[in-house]
Coordinates of C-alpha atoms and ligand atoms in Angstrom, one line a residue:
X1 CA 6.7 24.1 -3.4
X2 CA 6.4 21.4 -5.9
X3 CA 2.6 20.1 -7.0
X4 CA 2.9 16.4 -6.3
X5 CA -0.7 14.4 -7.7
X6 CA -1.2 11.8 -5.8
X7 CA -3.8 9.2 -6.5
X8 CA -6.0 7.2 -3.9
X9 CA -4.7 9.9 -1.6
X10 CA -7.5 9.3 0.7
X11 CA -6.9 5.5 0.9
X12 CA -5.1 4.1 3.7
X13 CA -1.8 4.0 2.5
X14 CA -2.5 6.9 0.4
X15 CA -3.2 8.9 3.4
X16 CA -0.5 8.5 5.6
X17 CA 1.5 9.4 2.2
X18 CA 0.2 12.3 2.3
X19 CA 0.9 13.8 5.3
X20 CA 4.3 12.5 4.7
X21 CA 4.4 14.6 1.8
X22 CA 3.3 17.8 3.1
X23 CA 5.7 17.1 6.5
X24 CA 8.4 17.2 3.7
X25 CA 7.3 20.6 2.3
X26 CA 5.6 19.0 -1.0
X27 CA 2.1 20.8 -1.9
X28 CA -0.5 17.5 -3.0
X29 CA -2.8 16.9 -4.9
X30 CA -5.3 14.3 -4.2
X31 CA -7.7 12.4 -7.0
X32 CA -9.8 9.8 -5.5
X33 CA -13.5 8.6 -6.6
X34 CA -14.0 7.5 -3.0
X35 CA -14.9 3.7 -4.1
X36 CA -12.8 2.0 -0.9
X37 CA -12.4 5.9 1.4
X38 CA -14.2 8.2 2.6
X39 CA -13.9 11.8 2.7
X40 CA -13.5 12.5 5.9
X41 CA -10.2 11.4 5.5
X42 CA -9.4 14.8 4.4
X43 CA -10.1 16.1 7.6
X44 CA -7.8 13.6 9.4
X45 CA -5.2 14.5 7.4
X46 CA -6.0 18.2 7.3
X47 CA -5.9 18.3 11.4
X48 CA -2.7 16.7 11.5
X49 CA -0.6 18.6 9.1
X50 CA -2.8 22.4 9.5
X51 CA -2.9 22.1 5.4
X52 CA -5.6 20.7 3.8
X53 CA -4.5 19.0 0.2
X54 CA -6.3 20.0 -2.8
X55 CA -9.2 17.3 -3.5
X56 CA -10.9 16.2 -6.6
X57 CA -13.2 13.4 -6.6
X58 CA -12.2 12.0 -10.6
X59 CA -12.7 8.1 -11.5
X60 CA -9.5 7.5 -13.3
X61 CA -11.1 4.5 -15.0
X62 CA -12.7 7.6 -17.2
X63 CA -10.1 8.6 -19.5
X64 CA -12.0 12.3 -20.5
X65 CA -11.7 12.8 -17.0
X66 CA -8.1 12.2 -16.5
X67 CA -7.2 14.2 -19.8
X68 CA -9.3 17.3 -18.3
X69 CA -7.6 16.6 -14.8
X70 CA -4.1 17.4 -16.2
X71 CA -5.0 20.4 -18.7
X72 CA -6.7 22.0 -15.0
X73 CA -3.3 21.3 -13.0
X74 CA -0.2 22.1 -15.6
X75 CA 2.5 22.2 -12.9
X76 CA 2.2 18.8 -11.3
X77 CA 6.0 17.5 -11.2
X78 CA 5.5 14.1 -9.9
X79 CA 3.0 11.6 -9.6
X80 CA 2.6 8.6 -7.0
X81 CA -0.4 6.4 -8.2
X82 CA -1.9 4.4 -5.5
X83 CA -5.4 3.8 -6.9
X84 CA -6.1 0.7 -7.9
X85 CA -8.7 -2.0 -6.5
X86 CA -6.8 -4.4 -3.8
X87 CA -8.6 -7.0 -2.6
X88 CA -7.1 -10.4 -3.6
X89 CA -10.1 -12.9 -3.3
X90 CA -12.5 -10.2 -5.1
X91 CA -10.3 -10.3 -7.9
X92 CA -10.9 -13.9 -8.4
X93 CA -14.7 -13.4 -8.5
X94 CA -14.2 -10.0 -10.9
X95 CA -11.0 -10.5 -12.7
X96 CA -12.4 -7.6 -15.6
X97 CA -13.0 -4.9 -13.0
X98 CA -9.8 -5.7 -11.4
X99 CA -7.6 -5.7 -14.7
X100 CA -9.7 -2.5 -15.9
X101 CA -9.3 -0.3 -13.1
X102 CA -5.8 -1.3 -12.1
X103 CA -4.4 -1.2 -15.7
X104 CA -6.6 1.2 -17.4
X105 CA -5.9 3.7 -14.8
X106 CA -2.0 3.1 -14.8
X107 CA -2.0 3.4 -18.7
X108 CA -4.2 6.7 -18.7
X109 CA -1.9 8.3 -16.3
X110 CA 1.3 7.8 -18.2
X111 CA -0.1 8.9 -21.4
X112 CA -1.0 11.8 -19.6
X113 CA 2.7 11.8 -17.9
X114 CA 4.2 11.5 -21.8
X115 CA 1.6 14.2 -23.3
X116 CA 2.7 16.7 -20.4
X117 CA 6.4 15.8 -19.4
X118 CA 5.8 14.3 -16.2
X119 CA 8.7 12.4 -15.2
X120 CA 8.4 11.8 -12.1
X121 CA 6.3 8.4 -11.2
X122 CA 6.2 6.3 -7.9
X123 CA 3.9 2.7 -8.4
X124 CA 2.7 0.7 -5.4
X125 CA 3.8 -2.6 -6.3
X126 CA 3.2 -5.6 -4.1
X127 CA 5.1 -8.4 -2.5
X128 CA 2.6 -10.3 -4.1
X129 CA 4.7 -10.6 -7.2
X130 CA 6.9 -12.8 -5.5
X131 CA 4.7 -16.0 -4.9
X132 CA 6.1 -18.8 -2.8
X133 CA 10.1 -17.2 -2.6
X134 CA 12.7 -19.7 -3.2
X135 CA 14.7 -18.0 -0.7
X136 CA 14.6 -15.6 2.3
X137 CA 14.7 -12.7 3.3
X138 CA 13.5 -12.1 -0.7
X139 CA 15.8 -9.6 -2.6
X140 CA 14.7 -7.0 -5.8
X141 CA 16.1 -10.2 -8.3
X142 CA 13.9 -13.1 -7.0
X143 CA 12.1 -14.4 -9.9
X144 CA 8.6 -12.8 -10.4
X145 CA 6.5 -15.9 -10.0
X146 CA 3.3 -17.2 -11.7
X147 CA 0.4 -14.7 -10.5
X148 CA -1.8 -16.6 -8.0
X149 CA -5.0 -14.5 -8.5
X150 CA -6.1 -11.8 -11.0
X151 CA -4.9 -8.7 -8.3
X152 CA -1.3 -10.4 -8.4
X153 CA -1.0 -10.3 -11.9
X154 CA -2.2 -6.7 -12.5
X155 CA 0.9 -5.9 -10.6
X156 CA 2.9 -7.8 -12.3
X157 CA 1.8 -6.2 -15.7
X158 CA 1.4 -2.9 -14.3
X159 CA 5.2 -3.2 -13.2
X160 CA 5.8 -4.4 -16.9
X161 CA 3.6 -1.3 -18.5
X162 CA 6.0 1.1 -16.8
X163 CA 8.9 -0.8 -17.5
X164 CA 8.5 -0.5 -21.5
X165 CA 7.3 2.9 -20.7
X166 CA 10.2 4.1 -19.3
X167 CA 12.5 2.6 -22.2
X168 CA 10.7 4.8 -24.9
X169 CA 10.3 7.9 -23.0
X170 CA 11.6 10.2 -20.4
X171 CA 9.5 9.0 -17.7
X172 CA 11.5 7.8 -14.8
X173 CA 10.3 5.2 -11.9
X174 CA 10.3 3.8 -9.4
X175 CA 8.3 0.7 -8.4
X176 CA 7.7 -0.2 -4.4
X177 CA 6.6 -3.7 -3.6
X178 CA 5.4 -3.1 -0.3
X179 CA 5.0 -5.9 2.1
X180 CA 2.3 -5.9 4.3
X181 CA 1.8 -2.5 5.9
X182 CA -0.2 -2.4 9.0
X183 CA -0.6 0.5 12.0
X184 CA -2.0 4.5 11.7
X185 CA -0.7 7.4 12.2
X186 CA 0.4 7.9 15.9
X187 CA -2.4 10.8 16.0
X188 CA -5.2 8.4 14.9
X189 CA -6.8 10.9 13.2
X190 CA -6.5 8.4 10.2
X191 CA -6.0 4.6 9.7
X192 CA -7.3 1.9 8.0
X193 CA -10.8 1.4 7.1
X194 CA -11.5 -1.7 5.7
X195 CA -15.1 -1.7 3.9
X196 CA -16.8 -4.7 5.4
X197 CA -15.4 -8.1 7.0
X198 CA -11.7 -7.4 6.7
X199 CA -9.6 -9.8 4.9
X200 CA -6.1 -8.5 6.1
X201 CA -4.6 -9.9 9.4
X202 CA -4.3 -6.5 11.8
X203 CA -8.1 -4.9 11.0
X204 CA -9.5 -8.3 11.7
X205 CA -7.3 -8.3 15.2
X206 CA -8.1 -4.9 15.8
X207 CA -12.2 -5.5 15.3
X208 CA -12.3 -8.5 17.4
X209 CA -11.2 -6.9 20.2
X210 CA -13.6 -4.3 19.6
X211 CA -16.1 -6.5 19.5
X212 CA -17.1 -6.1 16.2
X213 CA -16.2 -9.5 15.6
X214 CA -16.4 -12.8 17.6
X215 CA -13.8 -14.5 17.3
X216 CA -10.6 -14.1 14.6
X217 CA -9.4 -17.2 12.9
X218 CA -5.9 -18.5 12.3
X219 CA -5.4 -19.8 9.2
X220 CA -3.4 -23.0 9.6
X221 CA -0.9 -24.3 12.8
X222 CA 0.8 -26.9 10.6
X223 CA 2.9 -24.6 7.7
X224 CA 6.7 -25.2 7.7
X225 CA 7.2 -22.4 10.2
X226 CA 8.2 -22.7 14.3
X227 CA 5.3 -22.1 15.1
X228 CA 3.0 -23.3 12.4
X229 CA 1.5 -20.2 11.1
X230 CA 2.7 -18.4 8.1
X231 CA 5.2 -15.6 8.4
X232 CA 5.1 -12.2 7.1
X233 CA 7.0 -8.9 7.2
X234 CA 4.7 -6.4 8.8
X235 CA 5.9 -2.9 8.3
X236 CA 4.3 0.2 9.6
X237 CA 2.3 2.2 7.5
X238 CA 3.8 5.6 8.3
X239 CA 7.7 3.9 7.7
X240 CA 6.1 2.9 4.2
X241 CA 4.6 6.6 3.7
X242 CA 8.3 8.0 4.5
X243 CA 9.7 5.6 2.1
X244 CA 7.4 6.7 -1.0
X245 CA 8.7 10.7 0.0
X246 CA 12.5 9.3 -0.1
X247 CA 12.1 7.4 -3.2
X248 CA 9.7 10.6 -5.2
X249 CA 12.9 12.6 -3.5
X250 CA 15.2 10.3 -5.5
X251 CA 13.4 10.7 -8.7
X252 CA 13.2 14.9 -8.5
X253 CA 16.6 15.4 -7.7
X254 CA 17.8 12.8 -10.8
X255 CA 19.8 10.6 -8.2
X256 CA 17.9 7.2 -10.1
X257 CA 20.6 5.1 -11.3
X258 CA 18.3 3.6 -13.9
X259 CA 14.9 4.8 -15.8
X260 CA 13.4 2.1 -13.7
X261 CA 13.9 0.7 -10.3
X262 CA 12.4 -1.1 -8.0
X263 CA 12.5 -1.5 -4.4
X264 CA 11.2 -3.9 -1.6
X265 CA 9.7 -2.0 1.5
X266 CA 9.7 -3.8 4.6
X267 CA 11.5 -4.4 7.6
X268 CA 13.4 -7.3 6.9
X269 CA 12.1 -9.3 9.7
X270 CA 9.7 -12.0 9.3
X271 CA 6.7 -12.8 11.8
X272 CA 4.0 -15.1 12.5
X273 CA 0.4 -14.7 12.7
X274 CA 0.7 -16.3 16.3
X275 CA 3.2 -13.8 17.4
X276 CA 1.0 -11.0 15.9
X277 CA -1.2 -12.1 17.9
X278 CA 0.7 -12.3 21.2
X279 CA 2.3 -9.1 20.9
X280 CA -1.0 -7.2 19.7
X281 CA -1.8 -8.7 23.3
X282 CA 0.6 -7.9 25.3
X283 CA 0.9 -4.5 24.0
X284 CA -2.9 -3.6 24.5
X285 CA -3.8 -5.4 26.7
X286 CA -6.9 -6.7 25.6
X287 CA -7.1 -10.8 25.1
X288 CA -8.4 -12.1 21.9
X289 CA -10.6 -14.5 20.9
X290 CA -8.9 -16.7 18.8
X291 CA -9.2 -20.6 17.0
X292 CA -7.0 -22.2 14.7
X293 CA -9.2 -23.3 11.5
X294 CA -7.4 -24.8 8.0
X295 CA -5.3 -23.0 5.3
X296 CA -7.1 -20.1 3.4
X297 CA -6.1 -21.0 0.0
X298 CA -3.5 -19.1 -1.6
X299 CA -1.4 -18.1 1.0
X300 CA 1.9 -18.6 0.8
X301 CA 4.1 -19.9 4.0
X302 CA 6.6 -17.1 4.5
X303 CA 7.7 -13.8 2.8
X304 CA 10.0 -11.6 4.4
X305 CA 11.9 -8.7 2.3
X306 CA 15.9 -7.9 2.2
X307 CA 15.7 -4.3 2.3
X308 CA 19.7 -4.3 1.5
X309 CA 18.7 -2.0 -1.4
X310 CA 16.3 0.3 -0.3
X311 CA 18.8 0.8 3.1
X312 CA 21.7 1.7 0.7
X313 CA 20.4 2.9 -2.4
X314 CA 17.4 4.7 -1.2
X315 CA 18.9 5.5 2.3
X316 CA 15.4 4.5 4.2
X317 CA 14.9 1.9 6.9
X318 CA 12.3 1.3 8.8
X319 CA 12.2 2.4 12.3
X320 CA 8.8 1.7 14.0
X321 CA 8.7 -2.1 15.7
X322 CA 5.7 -3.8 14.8
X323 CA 4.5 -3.3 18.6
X324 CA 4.3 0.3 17.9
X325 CA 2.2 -0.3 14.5
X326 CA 0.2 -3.2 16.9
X327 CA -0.5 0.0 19.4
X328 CA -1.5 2.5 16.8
X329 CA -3.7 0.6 15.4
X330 CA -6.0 -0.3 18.6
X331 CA -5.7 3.6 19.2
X332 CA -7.3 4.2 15.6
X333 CA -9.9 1.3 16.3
X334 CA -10.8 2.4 19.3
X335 CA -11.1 6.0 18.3
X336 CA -13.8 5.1 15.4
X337 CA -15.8 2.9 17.7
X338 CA -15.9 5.5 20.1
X339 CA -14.6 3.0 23.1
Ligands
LIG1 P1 -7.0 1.6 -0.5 O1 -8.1 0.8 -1.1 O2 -7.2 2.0 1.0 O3 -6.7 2.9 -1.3 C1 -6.8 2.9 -2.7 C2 -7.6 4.2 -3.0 O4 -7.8 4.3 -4.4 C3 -9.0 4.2 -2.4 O5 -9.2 5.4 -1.7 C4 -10.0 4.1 -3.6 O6 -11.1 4.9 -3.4 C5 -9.1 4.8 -4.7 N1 -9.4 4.3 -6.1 C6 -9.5 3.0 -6.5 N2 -9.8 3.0 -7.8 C7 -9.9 4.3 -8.2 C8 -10.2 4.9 -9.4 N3 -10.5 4.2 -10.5 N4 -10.1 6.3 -9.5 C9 -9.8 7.0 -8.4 N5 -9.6 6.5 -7.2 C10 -9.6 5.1 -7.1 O7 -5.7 0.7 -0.6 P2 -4.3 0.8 0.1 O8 -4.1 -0.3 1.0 O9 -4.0 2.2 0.5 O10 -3.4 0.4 -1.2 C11 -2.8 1.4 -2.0 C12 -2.0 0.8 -3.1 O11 -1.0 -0.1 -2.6 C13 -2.9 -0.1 -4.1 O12 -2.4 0.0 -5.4 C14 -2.6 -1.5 -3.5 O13 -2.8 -2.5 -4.6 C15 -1.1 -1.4 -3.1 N6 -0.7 -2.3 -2.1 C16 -1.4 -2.4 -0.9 C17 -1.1 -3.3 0.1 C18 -1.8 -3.5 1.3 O14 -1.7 -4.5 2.0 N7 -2.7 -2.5 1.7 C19 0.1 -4.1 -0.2 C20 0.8 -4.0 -1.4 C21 0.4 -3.1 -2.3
LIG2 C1 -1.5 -12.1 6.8 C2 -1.4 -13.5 7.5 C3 -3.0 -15.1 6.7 C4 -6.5 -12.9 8.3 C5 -2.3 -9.6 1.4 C6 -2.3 -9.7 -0.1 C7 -1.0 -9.2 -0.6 C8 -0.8 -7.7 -0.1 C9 -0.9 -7.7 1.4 C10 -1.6 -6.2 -1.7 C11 -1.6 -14.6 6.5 C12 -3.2 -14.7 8.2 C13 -5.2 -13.3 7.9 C14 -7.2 -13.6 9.2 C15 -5.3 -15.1 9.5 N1 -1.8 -6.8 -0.6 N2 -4.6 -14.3 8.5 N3 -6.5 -14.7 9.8 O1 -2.3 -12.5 2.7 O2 0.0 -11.7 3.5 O3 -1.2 -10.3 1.9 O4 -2.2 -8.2 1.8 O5 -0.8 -6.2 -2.5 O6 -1.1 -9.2 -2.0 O7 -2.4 -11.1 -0.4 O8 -2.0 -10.4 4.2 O9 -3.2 -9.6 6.2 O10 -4.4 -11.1 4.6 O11 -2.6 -12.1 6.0 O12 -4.7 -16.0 10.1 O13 -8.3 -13.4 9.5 O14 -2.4 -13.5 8.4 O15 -3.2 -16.4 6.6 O16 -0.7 -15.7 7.0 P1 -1.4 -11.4 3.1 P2 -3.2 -10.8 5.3

């Protein structure tokens, strides 16, 4: 079984990664110091797959720590580094703590990668890196545009740390820019648990209908779109947790074409906010309060991926429809507020 670390294993993305992995036969590793999870997430993950993941609770921000972390594990074969600090409006308040734990962390671990001959490393990049697309669907070679907030552009130099990384070492990668994953695992023994008001479309939806919150803005009715609202490629979570197993795949079995590569995840189809809405209606059920309020600044009007290369190179699609993400995540809301 190969030892695969995976870091922010108990996030959400993380998680569902997870029991990806161990579905594919991999043995995990999990460091996470629990700053936007919570442990119980080992349990979800533990009751779906019957194997619980090694856990250590490590701060990778604390470079002793990581050092120590890697002389304790000497056989870990691949890494796929999800940690990092995500949310896009609190990195305009806190740009330091952004750019030190999402670029310390990422240069700790591939100096550990280079002192121990870890080749194997998977980032989560971000369609983020994109901006405003001159053209859609968005393809791998769309310019990387200006970074609109702090969070942007630590993916943007984290993608460029591993880049010149890769050129000087053996280290091979591969970088996913994820578009916007939504949904849980079909079980719901995990999901997503945004810490406070969320700021991402789906928890919002999801917590509104719970009753959590009152009523869930839309942000803007008069973008260049059909409909007015901005568009967006919603993938499901557990079709992006297959992808990062396919891609570590790629790497272990020296099928990379290049030290570095990088791949768009998402479906390749492009939604509105309203039709989020609708569907995430029809297919629970449950009406939602809803008002149309202005623009929240920064967003961008539509983003929708080409997943040309990841469906030929990487042979990985994504099968769920974003009904089925829509459903799973009402089951995982409903399951934590006990409704
Ligand atoms: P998340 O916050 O749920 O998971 C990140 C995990 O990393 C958390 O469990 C957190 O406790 C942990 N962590 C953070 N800093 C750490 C540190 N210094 N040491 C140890 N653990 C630490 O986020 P997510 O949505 O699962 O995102 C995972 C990755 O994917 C992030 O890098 C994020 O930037 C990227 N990403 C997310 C999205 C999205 O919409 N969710 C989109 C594109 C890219
Ligand atoms: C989706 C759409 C909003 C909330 C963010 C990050 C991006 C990436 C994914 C990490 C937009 C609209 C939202 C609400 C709304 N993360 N909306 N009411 O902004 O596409 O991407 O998460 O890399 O970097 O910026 O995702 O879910 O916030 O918004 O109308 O209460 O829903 O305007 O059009 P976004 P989101």
């Amino acid at each position: 079984m190969k030892k695969i670390l995976v870091t922010g294993g108990l996030g959400y993305i993380g998680s569902h990664t997870v029991v990806a992995l161990q579905e594919a036969g991999f043995e995990v590793v999990i460091v996470d110091n629990l700053s936007n999870s919570s442990i119980n997430v080992l349990e979800g993950i533990t009751n779906i797959t019957s194997t619980s993941p090694i856990f250590e609770r490590l701060d990778l921000r604390v470079k002793q720590d990581v050092v120590d972390f890697f002389k304790r594990h000497t056989d870990i074969e691949g890494i796929i580094h999800f940690a990092a600090s995500k949310a896009v409006g609190e990195s305009v308040e806190k740009p330091l703590l952004y750019y030190e734990n999402n670029l310390n962390t990422l240069i700790y671990l591939l100096q550990e990668c280079m002192a121990h001959s870890i080749h194997n490393f998977i980032f989560s990049s971000s369609c983020t890196v994109y901006g405003e697309p001159d053209k859609l669907p968005i393809t791998e070679n769309a310019a990387v545009k200006e970074a609109i907030s702090p969070y942007g552009n630590t993916k943007q130099i984290s993608e460029e740390i591993i880049l010149d990384t890769c050129q000087v070492s053996e280290i091979k990668s591969i970088a996913l820019r994820y578009f916007n994953p939504i949904g849980a695992h079909h079980s719901a023994e995990i999901g997503e648990l945004p810490v406070g008001v969320p700021q991402n479309l789906v928890p919002f939806i999801t917590q509104t209908a719970a009753g959590l919150r009152d009523t869930l803005s839309i942000f803007g009715n008069d973008y260049p779109t059909p409909d007015g609202s901005c568009i967006r490629d919603y993938i499901h979570v557990m079709d992006l947790a297959h992808a990062h197993v396919v891609a570590l795949q790629r790497l272990l079995s020296v099928k990379n074409t290049a030290n570095y590569e990088i791949f768009n995840v998402g479906t390749g189809r492009g939604s509105s906010v309203l039709e989020v809405v609708n569907a995430f209606e029809k297919v629970t059920g449950e009406k939602l309060n809803y008002k149309i309020v202005d623009r929240r600044p920064g967003d961008v009007v539509s983003v929708y991926a080409d997943t040309t290369k990841a469906n030929t190179t990487l042979g990985w699609k994504a099968e769920r429809s974003m009904e089925e993400a829509l459903a799973s995540a009402w089951k995982w809301e409903q399951k934590i507020r006990n409704l």
